[in-house]
C-alpha cells in the first residue's frame, strides 16, 4: 500500500516483473508481490546515503536494463574456459536464465542436492518457504527488493545432515547480451554436520554494459561447514550489485574467498550472522581493479553468541584511476562473550590517480572479547623493491612480483586447485599489464 | 691474495654521500683488485653500511661528489639492477622479508635474469632445482627453505645463509658483505665463512663490513681499513684487525688527528 510515487527509473526496471508467470507456490507469489511493493516505494541510493557514500551509481541509472527476452544459444565450448574440472555439479545461467544443456547435474551427486529454485518451488516448497528471501531483507534494500520481485529461477544447493560433498558445486552466471538485467539468486542450506563448497562465478561473453543484481542466502546448520568461493569477473562495462547473507548455527563454520576483477561498478554486501555459540567465519577478499573501475565491498560480521571467531583479510590492488571502497563492520552483541575477531584491510595503490576509501568499524557491546582491526594504504615497500633490484631484477619486474605476492596471499587460500591456478595466472597477467605511469 | 698486477675491480675516489640531506660519507678512497679480500671495520655510525649500500645503489643514499669505477666504468651511471648484472653483490645486514614470494621462484628469477644479461644459459625450474640444491649443500642449508617465502620467518642465521646462497648463484665480481657475521652463532659463522671462502677466486674480490674480528679468523683479509666519521682513517694488514680487537678504535682516531690535525 505504498503512497509514494514510484521512481521512474525503478518503474522502468520493474517493467518485466509483472509479466512473470504465476509460481506453483502461492507463498512465493506473495513474497514477490511484497518485494515489488517495496521496490516501488524505495529510491535509488545516492552518495548522500551513508551506505553509498563513496559509490556513485549514477552511470547505472542511465540505462533501463530489462531482463533478456531471448536465450542466447551457447555451446559447451563457448564456456569451456570457465569450466571447473573439480566440480561434478554445474548449473549454468545465461543472462539469468537457467540452461540445462550447459549444466551438469548427476542423478545422485555424493552428499549434495542441487536443483533450480523453480523445480524446488514445487518439490521442496516447505523448505524454500522457510528460508527463501528470509535472510537478505528487502524491506529497505532496493536491489534486494528488485531481485526478489523477479524471483523465479536460481539455484538451490542443499547438503543433508552429516553429509559431506568433497567436490565443489559450480554456479556459473554468463552474461551475453548488453543492456539486459539479470537477477541471479542462490540459496544454500547445509544441514547440521554437513560440508560443502559452493563456487559462484560471474563471467561474461559480452563487452558491453549489462546489469547483474544477485542475491545469495546461506544457512549453515550446527557443526556444518560451508566454503564459499565468489568470483566476479564481469565485463569492464558491466554493473554488478550483490548481496549475500549467511546465518551460522552453533559451531558452524563459513569460509569465503571473494575475488573481484571485473565490472565498471561493483558492490558486494556480505552479512554473516553468528547466531549459535562457537561459530567461526573466515572472510578473505581481493579486489584487483584498474582503469575507471569502482569496486565496493561492504561486510558485516555479527557476533550474537559467545565463543565466536571471525577472521577477515580484505585486500585491494588499485591501478589507473580506479576506486576501491571497503567498509567492514564487526558487531559484537551483548552476551557474545569470548568473541575472538580480527579484521585487516590492506590496500595497494599502484598509481597516483588510484583511490581507496577504507573504513573498518568495530562495535562491541560485550566486555570480555578479543577484537582487533586495522587498515593500511600504501605503495610498494621501498626496501623490498631495492632488495629485488639488487639481485638483478628490473624495476618493473620487481614491482610486478611484489604486487603479485600481495594478491597471492588471498588467491592461495582458495580451496579449488584449478581456480587457484587460473586466478594466479590472471593476477600475474593483470599486475604485469598495470599502467607504469607513476613509476620511477 | 695480493697481486699488484691484478685487474682493478673497484676504484673509489673522494666519495661523498648524503642521507636525507645529512652527509654521511665524507671522501672515501679505496682500490680493490681481483683476488683481494678487504675488511672495513669501525665503530657504529662510522658510515660502513652507508658505504656498502651506496655502492649497491640504494635510493636513499645520494652521491654528492667523487667517483666509483667498476672495472673502469662509472658505477653511478648504473641502476641497482644493472650493477647486480655487472657483478656487484651486496649481502644485506638485514635481509628483507618478502611474504608471498617463494624463495625458489625468487632465486631462479634472479639467477636467470643475471645469466641472461651476461649472455649465458638460463635454467628451467627442474634444472634450477638441482642446481640450487647443490649450492645449498655448500652452506649446509635445508632444501625446505626453497619452499618458503623469501626470508619470511627465517632466523637471523638462516637469512645470512640465504644471502650467501644468492652470492653463490649470482657469481659476483665484487661482493660487499655487510655485517654478514652479525646474528650468527659460532657454528653458523664457520659454515657461512667457509661458504664465502669457497666462492672466492683470483678473478673476484670481497669487501667485508664488520664490527668484529672473529669473522676475519675465517675469511682472512689482505687489507683492513678503519672507518670513522665517513672516512677511511687507517689501512693495514690482517694484523690490524687483531690490534683493534685488543686496543679498540680510540688510538687510531688519536693517531689520525695527530697526523692530519683534522677533527673527526
XYZ file of C-alpha atoms in Angstrom:
704
model
C 0.000 0.000 0.000
C 2.664 2.407 -0.970
C 1.752 6.037 -1.015
C 4.988 7.250 -2.516
C 5.405 7.927 -6.183
C 7.471 5.320 -7.907
C 10.864 6.462 -9.054
C 10.746 6.460 -12.885
C 13.982 4.515 -13.180
C 12.776 1.834 -10.753
C 9.484 1.735 -12.602
C 11.405 1.036 -15.795
C 13.472 -1.703 -14.180
C 10.372 -3.336 -12.753
C 8.524 -3.352 -16.061
C 9.215 -7.012 -16.710
C 8.494 -8.338 -13.229
C 4.706 -8.038 -13.588
C 4.801 -10.322 -16.598
C 6.285 -13.237 -14.668
C 4.124 -16.348 -14.729
C 2.470 -17.413 -11.514
C 4.503 -19.729 -9.367
C 3.069 -23.078 -8.206
C 3.702 -21.895 -4.665
C 1.331 -19.206 -3.508
C 3.683 -18.025 -0.762
C 6.326 -17.303 -3.387
C 3.984 -15.089 -5.382
C 3.056 -13.298 -2.171
C 6.691 -12.716 -1.265
C 7.398 -11.440 -4.751
C 4.454 -9.076 -4.524
C 5.767 -7.743 -1.203
C 9.165 -7.182 -2.760
C 7.606 -5.444 -5.730
C 5.728 -3.160 -3.430
C 8.895 -2.340 -1.502
C 10.852 -1.743 -4.708
C 8.183 0.706 -5.800
C 8.399 2.532 -2.506
C 12.189 2.823 -2.344
C 14.510 5.212 -4.141
C 17.813 4.683 -5.905
C 20.592 5.203 -3.338
C 22.867 8.177 -3.848
C 26.129 9.269 -2.270
C 24.047 11.120 0.297
C 23.151 7.746 1.800
C 25.766 6.727 4.353
C 25.937 3.184 2.970
C 26.657 4.538 -0.518
C 28.806 7.471 0.441
C 31.767 6.572 -1.761
C 29.903 4.739 -4.509
C 28.161 6.823 -7.090
C 25.895 4.584 -9.165
C 24.609 7.323 -11.460
C 26.068 5.572 -14.549
C 23.859 2.555 -13.743
C 20.729 4.688 -13.826
C 21.395 5.908 -17.360
C 20.316 2.608 -18.895
C 16.901 0.986 -18.484
C 18.111 -2.560 -18.149
C 15.496 -5.198 -18.991
C 15.591 -8.942 -18.481
C 16.814 -10.824 -21.551
C 13.931 -11.520 -23.911
C 15.578 -14.461 -25.614
C 18.049 -17.106 -24.563
C 21.399 -16.875 -26.278
C 22.204 -20.305 -27.639
C 25.613 -21.331 -26.443
C 27.609 -24.481 -26.959
C 29.579 -26.009 -24.120
C 32.725 -24.958 -25.981
C 31.689 -21.298 -25.642
C 32.029 -21.568 -21.896
C 34.822 -24.155 -21.937
C 37.345 -21.775 -20.406
C 35.104 -21.291 -17.365
C 34.582 -24.966 -16.577
C 35.962 -26.056 -13.219
C 37.105 -29.680 -13.591
C 36.830 -30.458 -9.868
C 33.118 -29.607 -9.843
C 30.850 -32.558 -10.543
C 27.744 -30.400 -10.362
C 27.383 -27.305 -12.515
C 24.393 -25.055 -13.015
C 24.716 -22.554 -15.841
C 22.573 -19.442 -16.107
C 22.813 -17.376 -19.276
C 21.637 -13.786 -18.807
C 19.811 -15.014 -15.728
C 18.063 -17.922 -17.445
C 18.831 -21.487 -16.456
C 20.229 -23.509 -19.366
C 20.014 -27.256 -18.701
C 22.058 -28.203 -21.806
C 25.098 -26.397 -20.439
C 24.604 -27.628 -16.912
C 25.730 -30.893 -15.373
C 23.587 -32.343 -12.637
C 24.362 -36.003 -11.991
C 21.392 -38.045 -10.776
C 22.835 -38.629 -7.368
C 25.853 -36.477 -6.681
C 27.593 -37.542 -3.497
C 26.426 -35.645 -0.448
C 24.730 -32.735 -2.140
C 21.413 -31.967 -3.819
C 21.351 -29.290 -6.452
C 18.337 -28.032 -8.355
C 16.894 -24.849 -9.722
C 14.683 -22.801 -7.452
C 11.856 -23.208 -9.971
C 11.985 -27.001 -9.583
C 12.338 -26.723 -5.838
C 9.315 -24.427 -5.565
C 7.263 -27.467 -6.497
C 9.180 -30.329 -4.936
C 10.551 -28.686 -1.795
C 8.186 -25.817 -1.245
C 8.161 -26.027 2.571
C 11.943 -25.848 2.824
C 12.080 -22.934 0.437
C 9.297 -21.079 2.168
C 11.254 -21.279 5.411
C 14.442 -19.745 4.002
C 13.980 -18.025 0.670
C 14.049 -14.242 0.989
C 14.219 -14.655 4.750
C 17.901 -13.858 5.225
C 18.561 -10.993 2.842
C 15.993 -8.440 3.959
C 14.439 -6.477 1.120
C 12.257 -4.068 3.096
C 14.781 -1.250 2.918
C 17.082 -2.519 0.264
C 16.183 -1.558 -3.295
C 18.426 -4.046 -5.037
C 17.376 -6.989 -2.876
C 13.736 -5.958 -3.437
C 14.291 -5.788 -7.202
C 15.923 -9.203 -7.212
C 13.168 -10.713 -5.098
C 10.405 -9.208 -7.221
C 11.958 -11.031 -10.178
C 12.410 -14.243 -8.213
C 11.648 -17.169 -10.444
C 14.790 -19.091 -11.151
C 18.052 -19.594 -9.379
C 19.970 -22.301 -7.613
C 19.225 -24.362 -4.561
C 22.105 -26.277 -3.024
C 21.349 -28.461 -0.028
C 23.554 -30.832 1.894
C 21.880 -33.375 4.131
C 22.643 -33.992 7.763
C 26.257 -35.144 8.282
C 26.714 -35.417 4.538
C 29.932 -34.143 3.072
C 30.423 -33.200 -0.529
C 34.100 -33.017 -1.354
C 33.593 -31.764 -4.920
C 32.631 -28.119 -5.270
C 29.287 -27.073 -6.753
C 29.814 -24.598 -9.574
C 27.161 -21.967 -10.207
C 28.116 -20.185 -13.392
C 26.407 -16.967 -14.437
C 27.224 -15.997 -18.002
C 26.338 -12.612 -19.466
C 25.911 -12.470 -23.241
C 23.615 -9.538 -24.013
C 24.168 -5.861 -23.433
C 21.578 -3.649 -21.779
C 19.994 -6.636 -20.093
C 19.453 -7.139 -16.398
C 19.803 -10.495 -14.697
C 18.727 -11.330 -11.170
C 20.798 -14.337 -10.059
C 19.513 -15.978 -6.923
C 21.035 -18.709 -4.773
C 20.025 -20.493 -1.636
C 22.470 -22.789 0.098
C 21.355 -24.916 3.021
C 23.834 -27.047 4.925
C 22.069 -29.281 7.424
C 23.766 -29.969 10.770
C 27.169 -31.580 10.348
C 27.174 -31.168 6.574
C 30.046 -29.905 4.468
C 30.100 -28.360 1.022
C 31.905 -25.928 -1.260
C 29.976 -23.554 -3.495
C 31.520 -21.504 -6.281
C 29.554 -18.514 -7.519
C 31.155 -17.388 -10.723
C 30.081 -14.327 -12.717
C 31.566 -14.237 -16.197
C 30.919 -12.501 -19.480
C 30.989 -13.151 -23.194
C 29.846 -9.591 -23.850
C 31.927 -6.411 -23.514
C 29.015 -4.022 -23.211
C 27.049 -2.666 -20.294
C 24.688 -5.065 -18.581
C 23.444 -5.340 -15.023
C 23.755 -8.264 -12.668
C 21.828 -7.900 -9.444
C 22.452 -11.021 -7.380
C 21.197 -12.276 -4.044
C 22.583 -15.267 -2.179
C 21.428 -16.742 1.096
C 23.285 -19.379 3.052
C 22.059 -21.265 6.068
C 24.741 -23.194 7.877
C 23.442 -25.651 10.450
C 25.031 -26.745 13.709
C 28.572 -28.003 13.155
C 28.209 -27.652 9.387
C 30.910 -26.148 7.217
C 30.419 -24.142 4.033
C 33.203 -22.879 1.812
C 32.112 -20.116 -0.490
C 34.218 -19.018 -3.437
C 32.924 -15.986 -5.237
C 34.464 -14.764 -8.461
C 33.271 -11.582 -10.036
C 34.832 -11.363 -13.468
C 32.194 -9.379 -15.302
C 32.851 -7.267 -18.405
C 34.593 -3.977 -17.671
C 31.451 -2.081 -18.690
C 29.071 -4.093 -16.552
C 27.299 -3.217 -13.326
C 27.298 -5.782 -10.569
C 25.404 -5.401 -7.334
C 25.137 -8.345 -4.996
C 24.011 -9.241 -1.525
C 24.876 -12.315 0.437
C 23.577 -13.199 3.889
C 24.943 -16.112 5.876
C 23.424 -17.464 9.061
C 25.571 -19.652 11.291
C 24.230 -22.039 13.880
C 26.176 -23.493 16.816
C 29.775 -24.466 15.944
C 29.097 -23.859 12.259
C 31.818 -22.506 10.072
C 31.797 -20.323 6.983
C 34.887 -19.699 4.904
C 34.730 -17.352 1.981
C 37.115 -16.201 -0.715
C 35.848 -13.350 -2.811
C 37.792 -12.200 -5.844
C 36.692 -9.070 -7.665
C 38.235 -8.398 -11.046
C 35.525 -7.083 -13.320
C 32.682 -4.599 -13.722
C 32.683 -0.872 -14.243
C 30.896 -0.500 -10.910
C 30.502 -3.339 -8.458
C 29.124 -3.527 -4.998
C 29.085 -6.591 -2.776
C 27.392 -6.709 0.611
C 28.212 -9.721 2.731
C 26.489 -10.125 6.081
C 27.417 -13.026 8.278
C 25.368 -13.560 11.408
C 26.701 -15.852 14.057
C 23.526 -16.993 15.773
C 24.895 -20.042 17.555
C 27.659 -20.386 20.082
C 31.178 -21.198 18.874
C 30.587 -20.443 15.226
C 33.524 -19.472 13.084
C 33.922 -17.320 9.984
C 36.903 -16.608 7.808
C 36.384 -14.000 5.125
C 39.065 -13.263 2.562
C 38.672 -10.728 -0.201
C 40.760 -9.435 -3.053
C 39.812 -6.687 -5.482
C 42.176 -6.103 -8.373
C 40.978 -3.171 -10.435
C 42.287 -0.595 -12.881
C 41.117 1.924 -15.477
C 37.926 3.589 -14.266
C 36.587 0.652 -12.280
C 34.921 1.057 -8.928
C 34.723 -1.913 -6.561
C 32.906 -1.549 -3.258
C 32.799 -4.274 -0.624
C 30.686 -3.947 2.491
C 30.873 -6.678 5.077
C 29.213 -7.203 8.418
C 30.338 -9.886 10.810
C 27.782 -10.001 13.580
C 28.546 -11.987 16.712
C 25.405 -12.671 18.699
C 26.534 -15.670 20.779
C 29.582 -16.488 22.929
C 32.831 -18.053 21.746
C 32.573 -16.957 18.135
C 35.629 -16.463 15.983
C 35.986 -14.290 12.933
C 38.990 -13.523 10.782
C 38.892 -11.201 7.829
C 41.591 -10.085 5.423
C 40.434 -7.785 2.672
C 42.952 -6.625 0.112
C 42.712 -4.276 -2.828
C 45.177 -3.543 -5.618
C 44.157 -0.364 -7.376
C 45.714 0.940 -10.561
C 44.867 3.649 -13.101
C 42.057 5.917 -11.945
C 40.193 3.073 -10.279
C 38.490 3.381 -6.916
C 38.161 0.719 -4.239
C 35.850 1.003 -1.276
C 35.836 -1.213 1.792
C 33.504 -0.928 4.711
C 33.885 -3.741 7.185
C 31.860 -3.816 10.325
C 32.349 -6.195 13.205
C 29.464 -6.154 15.613
C 29.707 -7.929 18.951
C 26.357 -8.092 20.703
C 25.910 -8.037 24.437
C 26.298 -11.617 25.576
C 28.670 -12.600 22.781
C 31.420 -13.072 25.356
C 34.803 -14.503 24.449
C 34.426 -13.450 20.849
C 37.758 -13.525 19.049
C 37.751 -11.322 15.991
C 40.388 -9.826 13.742
C 39.955 -7.709 10.677
C 42.542 -6.333 8.320
C 42.061 -4.036 5.349
C 45.216 -3.846 3.271
C 45.377 -1.725 0.173
C 47.927 -1.164 -2.510
C 47.840 1.930 -4.707
C 49.706 1.470 -7.960
C 49.102 4.873 -9.490
C 48.793 8.470 -8.406
C 45.196 8.615 -9.642
C 44.032 5.451 -7.916
C 41.767 5.955 -4.942
C 40.878 3.931 -1.861
C 38.309 4.529 0.845
C 38.514 2.055 3.666
C 36.518 2.017 6.861
C 36.937 -0.825 9.328
C 34.394 -0.490 12.111
C 34.186 -2.248 15.422
C 31.167 -2.080 17.688
C 31.397 -4.053 20.892
C 28.703 -4.485 23.500
C 30.273 -7.386 25.397
C 33.042 -6.872 27.941
C 35.184 -9.975 27.596
C 36.277 -10.161 23.964
C 39.405 -10.041 21.881
C 38.943 -7.875 18.808
C 41.486 -6.245 16.559
C 41.205 -4.348 13.356
C 43.385 -2.240 11.152
C 43.815 -0.695 7.761
C 46.839 0.122 5.672
C 47.010 2.005 2.400
C 50.287 2.216 0.632
C 52.610 1.843 -2.242
C 55.045 -0.994 -2.656
C 57.679 -1.286 0.042
C 60.857 0.564 -0.988
C 63.192 -1.813 0.874
C 61.641 -4.874 -0.767
C 61.964 -3.221 -4.173
C 65.614 -2.389 -3.596
C 66.335 -5.888 -2.365
C 64.914 -7.438 -5.527
C 66.674 -4.933 -7.794
C 69.978 -5.540 -6.015
C 69.598 -9.139 -7.230
C 69.321 -8.080 -10.851
C 65.527 -7.851 -11.260
C 64.390 -4.839 -13.270
C 62.315 -2.229 -11.514
C 59.215 -3.316 -13.451
C 59.753 -6.988 -12.764
C 60.368 -6.314 -9.056
C 57.152 -4.264 -8.857
C 55.165 -6.960 -10.625
C 56.484 -9.642 -8.328
C 55.620 -7.671 -5.197
C 52.168 -6.731 -6.483
C 51.503 -10.320 -7.383
C 52.683 -11.515 -3.978
C 50.317 -9.074 -2.292
C 47.350 -10.621 -4.090
C 48.635 -14.177 -3.940
C 48.118 -14.341 -0.191
C 44.363 -14.318 -0.803
C 44.347 -16.381 -4.010
C 46.453 -19.115 -2.437
C 43.750 -19.860 0.129
C 41.105 -20.709 -2.487
C 40.155 -24.352 -1.841
C 39.709 -25.307 -5.524
C 43.050 -26.049 -7.180
C 42.161 -25.281 -10.805
C 40.590 -21.954 -9.880
C 43.526 -21.064 -7.715
C 45.940 -21.706 -10.578
C 43.796 -19.871 -13.101
C 43.439 -16.877 -10.809
C 47.150 -16.865 -10.098
C 47.723 -16.520 -13.834
C 45.059 -13.837 -14.149
C 46.540 -11.822 -11.304
C 50.013 -12.266 -12.752
C 48.885 -11.065 -16.179
C 46.899 -8.199 -14.776
C 49.635 -6.968 -12.480
C 52.134 -7.140 -15.326
C 49.851 -5.156 -17.596
C 49.465 -2.495 -14.946
C 49.982 1.083 -16.031
C 53.566 2.211 -15.488
C 52.684 5.926 -15.456
C 53.704 6.994 -11.968
C 56.589 4.666 -11.589
C 60.105 5.990 -11.265
C 95.667 -12.687 -2.092
C 97.544 -9.578 -3.165
C 98.747 -9.410 -6.718
C 99.849 -5.921 -7.698
C 99.304 -6.715 -11.362
C 95.722 -7.961 -10.936
C 92.854 -6.061 -12.552
C 91.415 -3.208 -10.568
C 87.796 -4.192 -9.931
C 86.738 -1.240 -7.847
C 88.184 2.246 -7.702
C 86.594 4.684 -5.252
C 87.813 8.277 -5.322
C 86.681 11.010 -2.968
C 83.211 9.559 -2.490
C 80.789 11.747 -0.605
C 77.183 10.832 0.022
C 74.215 12.112 1.988
C 71.129 10.539 3.552
C 68.130 12.862 3.888
C 70.432 15.834 3.398
C 72.958 14.773 6.057
C 76.444 13.998 4.810
C 77.489 10.532 5.951
C 80.354 9.737 3.603
C 82.972 12.479 3.581
C 85.506 11.472 0.994
C 86.334 7.791 0.665
C 89.190 6.409 -1.365
C 89.552 2.682 -1.897
C 91.071 0.418 -4.527
C 90.103 -3.249 -4.748
C 91.911 -5.602 -7.125
C 90.868 -9.020 -8.284
C 91.730 -11.745 -5.802
C 91.724 -9.464 -2.774
C 89.741 -9.598 0.457
C 89.185 -6.283 2.233
C 87.724 -5.697 5.644
C 86.149 -2.403 6.618
C 85.886 -2.010 10.353
C 84.873 0.849 12.561
C 82.552 1.874 15.337
C 78.803 2.196 14.965
C 77.729 5.145 12.878
C 81.073 5.486 11.129
C 79.442 5.120 7.702
C 80.373 1.492 6.876
C 76.853 0.342 5.982
C 76.143 3.571 4.119
C 79.224 2.944 2.006
C 78.065 -0.616 1.254
C 74.538 0.464 0.325
C 75.703 3.418 -1.756
C 77.841 1.066 -3.822
C 74.822 -1.162 -4.462
C 72.686 1.832 -5.442
C 70.246 2.164 -2.550
C 67.899 5.038 -3.488
C 68.040 6.618 -0.019
C 71.723 7.497 -0.445
C 72.601 10.423 -2.621
C 76.096 10.597 -4.004
C 77.190 14.237 -3.929
C 80.749 14.015 -5.220
C 83.571 11.682 -6.109
C 83.531 8.759 -8.449
C 83.375 4.999 -8.337
C 84.600 2.855 -11.196
C 83.756 -0.806 -11.599
C 86.338 -2.264 -13.954
C 86.940 1.230 -15.247
C 83.263 2.039 -15.851
C 81.230 4.620 -13.960
C 79.257 2.646 -11.382
C 76.873 5.508 -10.615
C 75.654 5.571 -14.207
C 74.088 2.168 -13.500
C 70.783 1.342 -11.803
C 70.874 -1.127 -8.873
C 69.838 -3.997 -11.168
C 72.481 -3.078 -13.761
C 75.111 -3.070 -11.026
C 73.981 -6.537 -9.940
C 74.152 -7.800 -13.513
C 77.595 -6.181 -13.923
C 78.831 -8.175 -10.922
C 78.214 -6.150 -7.768
C 76.633 -8.068 -4.928
C 75.515 -6.655 -1.599
C 74.979 -9.125 1.213
C 72.461 -7.287 3.372
C 72.976 -6.649 7.053
C 69.219 -7.100 7.448
C 67.948 -9.253 4.571
C 64.467 -8.130 3.592
C 61.468 -10.405 4.188
C 59.103 -10.744 1.225
C 55.981 -12.691 2.215
C 54.147 -14.229 -0.716
C 57.206 -14.578 -2.969
C 58.595 -18.090 -2.906
C 62.296 -18.304 -2.263
C 62.842 -20.809 -5.067
C 60.957 -18.647 -7.581
C 62.860 -15.556 -6.498
C 66.262 -17.271 -6.639
C 65.553 -18.644 -10.090
C 64.279 -15.313 -11.398
C 67.372 -13.524 -10.070
C 69.688 -16.213 -11.411
C 68.118 -16.309 -14.865
C 67.934 -12.523 -15.137
C 71.619 -12.167 -14.337
C 72.589 -15.126 -16.535
C 70.589 -13.665 -19.423
C 72.219 -10.256 -19.004
C 75.630 -11.925 -19.122
C 74.731 -13.841 -22.275
C 74.695 -17.206 -20.516
C 72.161 -20.026 -20.454
C 69.102 -19.824 -18.249
C 67.750 -22.822 -16.360
C 64.208 -24.176 -16.339
C 62.594 -24.889 -12.968
C 63.713 -28.526 -12.831
C 67.292 -27.817 -13.844
C 67.427 -24.913 -11.440
C 66.138 -27.036 -8.594
C 69.057 -29.462 -8.971
C 71.488 -26.595 -9.352
C 70.332 -24.657 -6.304
C 70.209 -27.743 -4.079
C 73.848 -28.372 -4.902
C 74.718 -24.806 -3.900
C 72.720 -25.161 -0.681
C 74.926 -28.046 0.394
C 77.832 -25.617 0.385
C 76.053 -23.704 3.137
C 74.578 -26.694 4.924
C 71.118 -25.305 4.169
C 67.906 -27.321 4.393
C 66.204 -27.524 0.942
C 62.965 -26.739 2.829
C 63.968 -23.093 2.611
C 63.215 -23.172 -1.109
C 59.509 -23.617 -0.463
C 59.182 -20.758 1.987
C 58.662 -17.081 1.237
C 61.857 -15.067 0.803
C 63.447 -14.652 4.264
C 59.964 -14.737 5.793
C 60.226 -16.047 9.326
C 63.851 -17.114 8.789
C 66.099 -16.846 11.849
C 68.997 -14.378 11.669
C 71.403 -17.160 10.731
C 69.087 -18.592 8.090
C 68.754 -15.182 6.477
C 72.518 -14.807 6.286
C 72.884 -18.231 4.702
C 70.258 -17.265 2.182
C 72.312 -14.162 1.356
C 75.437 -16.210 0.707
C 73.360 -18.654 -1.321
C 72.399 -15.740 -3.550
C 76.046 -14.771 -3.803
C 76.847 -18.330 -4.870
C 74.158 -18.187 -7.569
C 74.929 -14.726 -8.925
C 78.734 -15.185 -9.027
C 79.635 -11.548 -8.411
C 82.974 -9.964 -9.289
C 82.713 -7.775 -6.235
C 80.844 -8.991 -3.173
C 80.207 -6.491 -0.419
C 79.105 -8.343 2.698
C 77.540 -6.014 5.244
C 77.847 -7.490 8.747
C 77.302 -10.981 7.470
C 78.598 -12.232 10.825
C 76.015 -10.469 12.974
C 73.379 -12.758 14.400
C 75.409 -15.898 13.719
C 76.470 -18.348 16.370
C 79.960 -19.769 16.123
C 78.959 -22.873 14.130
C 76.876 -20.903 11.659
C 79.668 -18.361 11.347
C 82.096 -21.098 10.379
C 79.699 -22.550 7.799
C 78.919 -19.172 6.243
C 82.578 -18.096 6.235
C 83.651 -21.375 4.622
C 80.956 -20.878 2.032
C 82.304 -17.428 1.211
C 85.882 -18.710 1.064
C 84.929 -21.352 -1.457
C 83.366 -18.694 -3.673
C 86.482 -16.528 -3.742
C 88.725 -16.866 -6.780
C 91.664 -14.911 -8.226
C 89.141 -13.204 -10.512
C 86.775 -11.786 -7.902
C 87.018 -9.858 -4.658
C 85.193 -9.402 -1.385
C 84.710 -6.402 0.871
C 83.679 -7.424 4.380
C 81.991 -4.808 6.502
C 82.214 -5.927 10.110
C 82.362 -4.843 13.706
C 84.274 -7.769 14.989
C 87.491 -9.509 14.332
C 86.036 -13.016 14.711
C 84.799 -13.245 11.108
C 88.318 -12.407 9.978
C 89.635 -15.568 11.642
C 87.801 -17.458 8.925
C 87.936 -15.097 5.972
C 91.424 -13.709 6.177
C 91.625 -10.189 4.754
C 94.507 -8.832 2.715
C 93.666 -5.309 3.884
C 91.910 -3.958 6.926
C 90.503 -0.426 6.747
C 89.272 1.568 9.713
C 86.394 3.854 9.007
C 85.358 6.768 11.184
C 83.312 9.873 10.511
C 82.660 8.882 6.924
C 86.333 8.454 6.004
C 88.872 5.656 5.940
C 91.354 6.811 8.542
C 93.752 3.880 8.596
C 94.609 0.927 6.414
C 96.711 -2.048 7.431
C 97.101 -5.782 7.010
C 95.221 -8.574 8.765
C 97.140 -7.941 11.991
C 95.423 -4.547 12.293
C 92.142 -6.324 12.987
C 93.700 -8.177 15.922
C 95.134 -4.954 17.258
C 91.708 -3.282 17.024
C 90.216 -6.213 18.870
C 92.549 -5.714 21.831
C 93.016 -1.937 21.801
C 89.716 -0.608 20.440
C 89.394 2.273 17.976
C 90.385 5.293 20.045
C 94.101 5.064 19.395
C 93.502 5.003 15.631
C 91.456 8.142 15.937
C 94.142 9.887 18.001
C 96.788 8.873 15.539
C 94.668 10.209 12.652
C 94.058 13.518 14.414
C 97.760 13.870 15.183
C 98.665 13.159 11.604
C 96.139 15.385 9.899
C 95.124 17.851 12.578
C 91.598 17.058 11.498
C 88.586 16.895 13.736
C 86.753 13.686 13.106
